[in-house]
Amino acid sequence: MTAHPRPSDVEPAPETKRVFIKTFGCQMNVYDSERMSEALAAEGYVETADVAEADLAILNTCHIREKAAEKVYSDLGRLRDLKSLRAKSGKETFITVAGCVAQAEGDEIVRRAPAVDLVLGPQNYHRLPEFLSRLRGGEAALVETAFPDEDKFKALPARSPAKSASAFLTVQEGCDKFCTFCVVPYTRGMEFSRPVAALVEEARALVARGVREVTLLGQNVNGYHGEGAEGHATTLAGLIRQLASVDGLQRIRYTTSHPRDMTDDLIAAHAEEEKLMPYLHLPFQSGSDRVLAAMNRKHTADDYLRLIERVRAVRPDIAMSTDIIVGFPGETDADFEATVDLVKTVGFAYAYSFKYSARPGTPASSMDGQVSEAVKRERLERLQAVLEDGHRQFNVATVGKTMPVLFEKAGRQDGQLVGRSPYLQLVQADAGPEFIGEIVDVEVRAAGANSLSGVIRGSM
Ligand code: SAH
Ligand code: SF4
Ligand code: F3S
C-alpha cells in the first residue's frame, strides 16, 4: 500500500469560534460550503455539527424547487429562536443565508426573516470574512447579490486537508441554456469557466491532502471552455487529459452534462483516458418531443438515444444516469408514457426524478396546462418503480465480478468500509480503516437497487 496523507481531524481550542453550515441542493453547493468553511478557518472558525453552539450559522440554499426554497424559511424560524436564546446568555449569533435562494430573493429574505444578518449570493461568499467584520462593527443586515468582475476563486484560501478520498472541484459555473422550467441561469448567472492552470493547481493541492478522485462540477460542465496554454480555449476533454497527468490522482468524474454539448472529443476521452470513470450523468428530462420543445431543451428523444449509442460504441460498459421531470405544463398521459419508454430503452444505472415545480420568473410557470399535484405524484411513483427496477438490474449484473473500489469511509457496521465502484455504485465490504483512500479489488457478492456488498480479493 502507498503511504499518503490521510483526511485529518481538527481539535478546536476552547476559545475558537464555531460555524454551523447546512447545505441544500446540488454538489456545487457542497463544494461552495467546503470553500466557505476553509475561508472561515483562516478567521479562526471551526465547524460544528451542533447548531446550538454556533457563533455563525450558514444556510447554503437551493432554489431549484419550491420545497427546497421553503425549507429555508422553516429553518430560519428555528435559528431565530436559537439566536434569542443564546443572546440571553450574552452570546452573539450571526445568521447567514448563502447560495441560490440568497441570489434569487436577496432583500426579501431579510424582510421575511429579520433575524438574518447576512445574505450572500454564490458569487460573493469569498467576502464572508469582510462582511462578518462589518457586522461585528455594528452594521445592520447586509445583502450582497451582485455578479462581481473579480474571480472569487482567486480570493479564496488554498484547500485544507481533505475530509474524504473523493472531492468535488468546480470547473464551470452558470448556464446559458435557459430551459423554461429552470432557475439556474438566474441564480448562478451566465456560463463561466475557470482557467486550466488554476484547476490543475487545485487538483494537485487536493491530491497532496489525500484526495484520490475528483468530480469536476459545472451546471453545464461539458460546455467547459476554460483558458488553457497560450490563452487558447480548452474543452472539457482537454481539461480531463491535463488532470489525468496529475500524479496520485487516480479517478476523474464530471457532472452535469447537457446532451447538446456532448462533443466527439469528450466521447473519445471515455475510450482513451483510463482515469476517466465509465459513468455519464446526462439529463434528458422528458421522452416527449413536444414537451422537450416546450422545455427549450433543443434536442429530441431520438437525438438523445443516438447520442447514447455513440457513447456506448466507444465505452460499452458505461453506466448511464439522468434527471427526469414529470408533470411539466401540458404533459399528457401519452407524453409521460414516452418518458417511461425512453427509460426502458436506455436502461439507467441511476436516475434522479422530480415532480415539476413552478418557479417564479421562469417561462414555464405561466404556461397553460399546469398539471395537478395528484397526477404528478402518480406519474412520479410509476416512473420511480420502473427506474428502481433498472437500477437493480444494473447492480445485479455486476454480482460475481471483481471491481476496483475506492474506499471512502467507515460503513454502518464495525469493521466495514464503504466505497465506490468505477460505475459509482456504493460498495460495502469488510475492511480495516487502513484501506480508506485506497483502491482495492472487490468481488461483488450481492446487489440491491442502491448498493452492493462484496469481499476484498485475496482476503478469503
Ligand atoms: N445543470 C443541470 C442540473 C440542474 S438542476 C442540468 O442541466 O441538467 C438538476 C435537475 O433538477 C434538472 O436536471 C431537472 O431535472 C431538475 N429541475 C430543474 N428545475 C426544476 C423544476 N422547476 N421542477 C422540477 N425539477 C426541476
Ligand atoms: Fe437549468 Fe440545466 Fe437547463 Fe441550464 S441546462 S437551464 S442548469 S436544466
Ligand atoms: Fe439548487 Fe442552485 Fe444547485 S438552485 S441545484 S443549489 S445551482
mmCIF file with all atom_site columns, N, CA and C and ligand atoms in Angstrom, residues 175 177-179 181-182 184-185 219 258 285 297, ligand 2:
data_model
loop_
_atom_site.group_PDB
_atom_site.id
_atom_site.type_symbol
_atom_site.label_atom_id
_atom_site.label_alt_id
_atom_site.label_comp_id
_atom_site.label_asym_id
_atom_site.label_entity_id
_atom_site.label_seq_id
_atom_site.pdbx_PDB_ins_code
_atom_site.Cartn_x
_atom_site.Cartn_y
_atom_site.Cartn_z
_atom_site.occupancy
_atom_site.B_iso_or_equiv
_atom_site.pdbx_formal_charge
_atom_site.auth_seq_id
_atom_site.auth_comp_id
_atom_site.auth_asym_id
_atom_site.auth_atom_id
_atom_site.pdbx_PDB_model_num
ATOM   1  N  N   . CYS A 1 175 ? -25.133 28.976 -16.409 1.00 0.00 ? 175 CYS A N   1
ATOM   2  C  CA  . CYS A 1 175 ? -25.738 28.270 -17.530 1.00 0.00 ? 175 CYS A CA  1
ATOM   3  C  C   . CYS A 1 175 ? -26.431 29.262 -18.455 1.00 0.00 ? 175 CYS A C   1
ATOM   4  N  N   . LYS A 1 177 ? -28.389 28.070 -21.007 1.00 0.00 ? 177 LYS A N   1
ATOM   5  C  CA  . LYS A 1 177 ? -29.332 27.259 -21.777 1.00 0.00 ? 177 LYS A CA  1
ATOM   6  C  C   . LYS A 1 177 ? -30.788 27.697 -21.601 1.00 0.00 ? 177 LYS A C   1
ATOM   7  N  N   . PHE A 1 178 ? -31.117 28.263 -20.493 1.00 0.00 ? 178 PHE A N   1
ATOM   8  C  CA  . PHE A 1 178 ? -32.484 28.746 -20.239 1.00 0.00 ? 178 PHE A CA  1
ATOM   9  C  C   . PHE A 1 178 ? -33.563 27.714 -20.565 1.00 0.00 ? 178 PHE A C   1
ATOM   10 N  N   . CYS A 1 179 ? -33.468 26.532 -20.002 1.00 0.00 ? 179 CYS A N   1
ATOM   11 C  CA  . CYS A 1 179 ? -34.593 25.603 -20.042 1.00 0.00 ? 179 CYS A CA  1
ATOM   12 C  C   . CYS A 1 179 ? -35.745 26.338 -19.346 1.00 0.00 ? 179 CYS A C   1
ATOM   13 N  N   . PHE A 1 181 ? -38.075 25.691 -17.402 1.00 0.00 ? 181 PHE A N   1
ATOM   14 C  CA  . PHE A 1 181 ? -38.504 25.374 -16.032 1.00 0.00 ? 181 PHE A CA  1
ATOM   15 C  C   . PHE A 1 181 ? -37.493 25.817 -14.989 1.00 0.00 ? 181 PHE A C   1
ATOM   16 N  N   . CYS A 1 182 ? -36.296 26.247 -15.408 1.00 0.00 ? 182 CYS A N   1
ATOM   17 C  CA  . CYS A 1 182 ? -35.131 26.231 -14.511 1.00 0.00 ? 182 CYS A CA  1
ATOM   18 C  C   . CYS A 1 182 ? -34.661 27.607 -14.056 1.00 0.00 ? 182 CYS A C   1
ATOM   19 N  N   . VAL A 1 184 ? -31.600 28.121 -12.634 1.00 0.00 ? 184 VAL A N   1
ATOM   20 C  CA  . VAL A 1 184 ? -30.135 28.203 -12.533 1.00 0.00 ? 184 VAL A CA  1
ATOM   21 C  C   . VAL A 1 184 ? -29.515 29.379 -13.318 1.00 0.00 ? 184 VAL A C   1
ATOM   22 N  N   . PRO A 1 185 ? -29.962 29.639 -14.570 1.00 0.00 ? 185 PRO A N   1
ATOM   23 C  CA  . PRO A 1 185 ? -29.353 30.786 -15.266 1.00 0.00 ? 185 PRO A CA  1
ATOM   24 C  C   . PRO A 1 185 ? -29.531 32.106 -14.512 1.00 0.00 ? 185 PRO A C   1
ATOM   25 N  N   . GLN A 1 219 ? -22.682 23.483 -13.773 1.00 0.00 ? 219 GLN A N   1
ATOM   26 C  CA  . GLN A 1 219 ? -24.105 23.338 -14.086 1.00 0.00 ? 219 GLN A CA  1
ATOM   27 C  C   . GLN A 1 219 ? -24.244 22.792 -15.496 1.00 0.00 ? 219 GLN A C   1
ATOM   28 N  N   . HIS A 1 258 ? -25.007 18.541 -20.533 1.00 0.00 ? 258 HIS A N   1
ATOM   29 C  CA  . HIS A 1 258 ? -26.195 18.761 -21.372 1.00 0.00 ? 258 HIS A CA  1
ATOM   30 C  C   . HIS A 1 258 ? -25.982 17.987 -22.673 1.00 0.00 ? 258 HIS A C   1
ATOM   31 N  N   . GLN A 1 285 ? -34.725 14.764 -19.168 1.00 0.00 ? 285 GLN A N   1
ATOM   32 C  CA  . GLN A 1 285 ? -35.910 15.499 -18.676 1.00 0.00 ? 285 GLN A CA  1
ATOM   33 C  C   . GLN A 1 285 ? -37.246 14.934 -19.126 1.00 0.00 ? 285 GLN A C   1
ATOM   34 N  N   . ARG A 1 297 ? -35.280 22.449 -24.566 1.00 0.00 ? 297 ARG A N   1
ATOM   35 C  CA  . ARG A 1 297 ? -34.099 21.604 -24.387 1.00 0.00 ? 297 ARG A CA  1
ATOM   36 C  C   . ARG A 1 297 ? -33.254 21.520 -25.657 1.00 0.00 ? 297 ARG A C   1
HETATM 37 FE FE1 . SF4 B 2 .   ? -31.132 24.527 -15.826 1.00 0.00 ? 2   SF4 B FE1 1
HETATM 38 FE FE2 . SF4 B 2 .   ? -29.551 22.605 -16.705 1.00 0.00 ? 2   SF4 B FE2 1
HETATM 39 FE FE3 . SF4 B 2 .   ? -31.319 23.732 -18.344 1.00 0.00 ? 2   SF4 B FE3 1
HETATM 40 FE FE4 . SF4 B 2 .   ? -29.174 25.069 -17.545 1.00 0.00 ? 2   SF4 B FE4 1
HETATM 41 S  S1  . SF4 B 2 .   ? -29.216 23.233 -18.847 1.00 0.00 ? 2   SF4 B S1  1
HETATM 42 S  S2  . SF4 B 2 .   ? -31.242 25.876 -17.663 1.00 0.00 ? 2   SF4 B S2  1
HETATM 43 S  S3  . SF4 B 2 .   ? -28.944 24.338 -15.462 1.00 0.00 ? 2   SF4 B S3  1
HETATM 44 S  S4  . SF4 B 2 .   ? -31.741 22.485 -16.512 1.00 0.00 ? 2   SF4 B S4  1
#
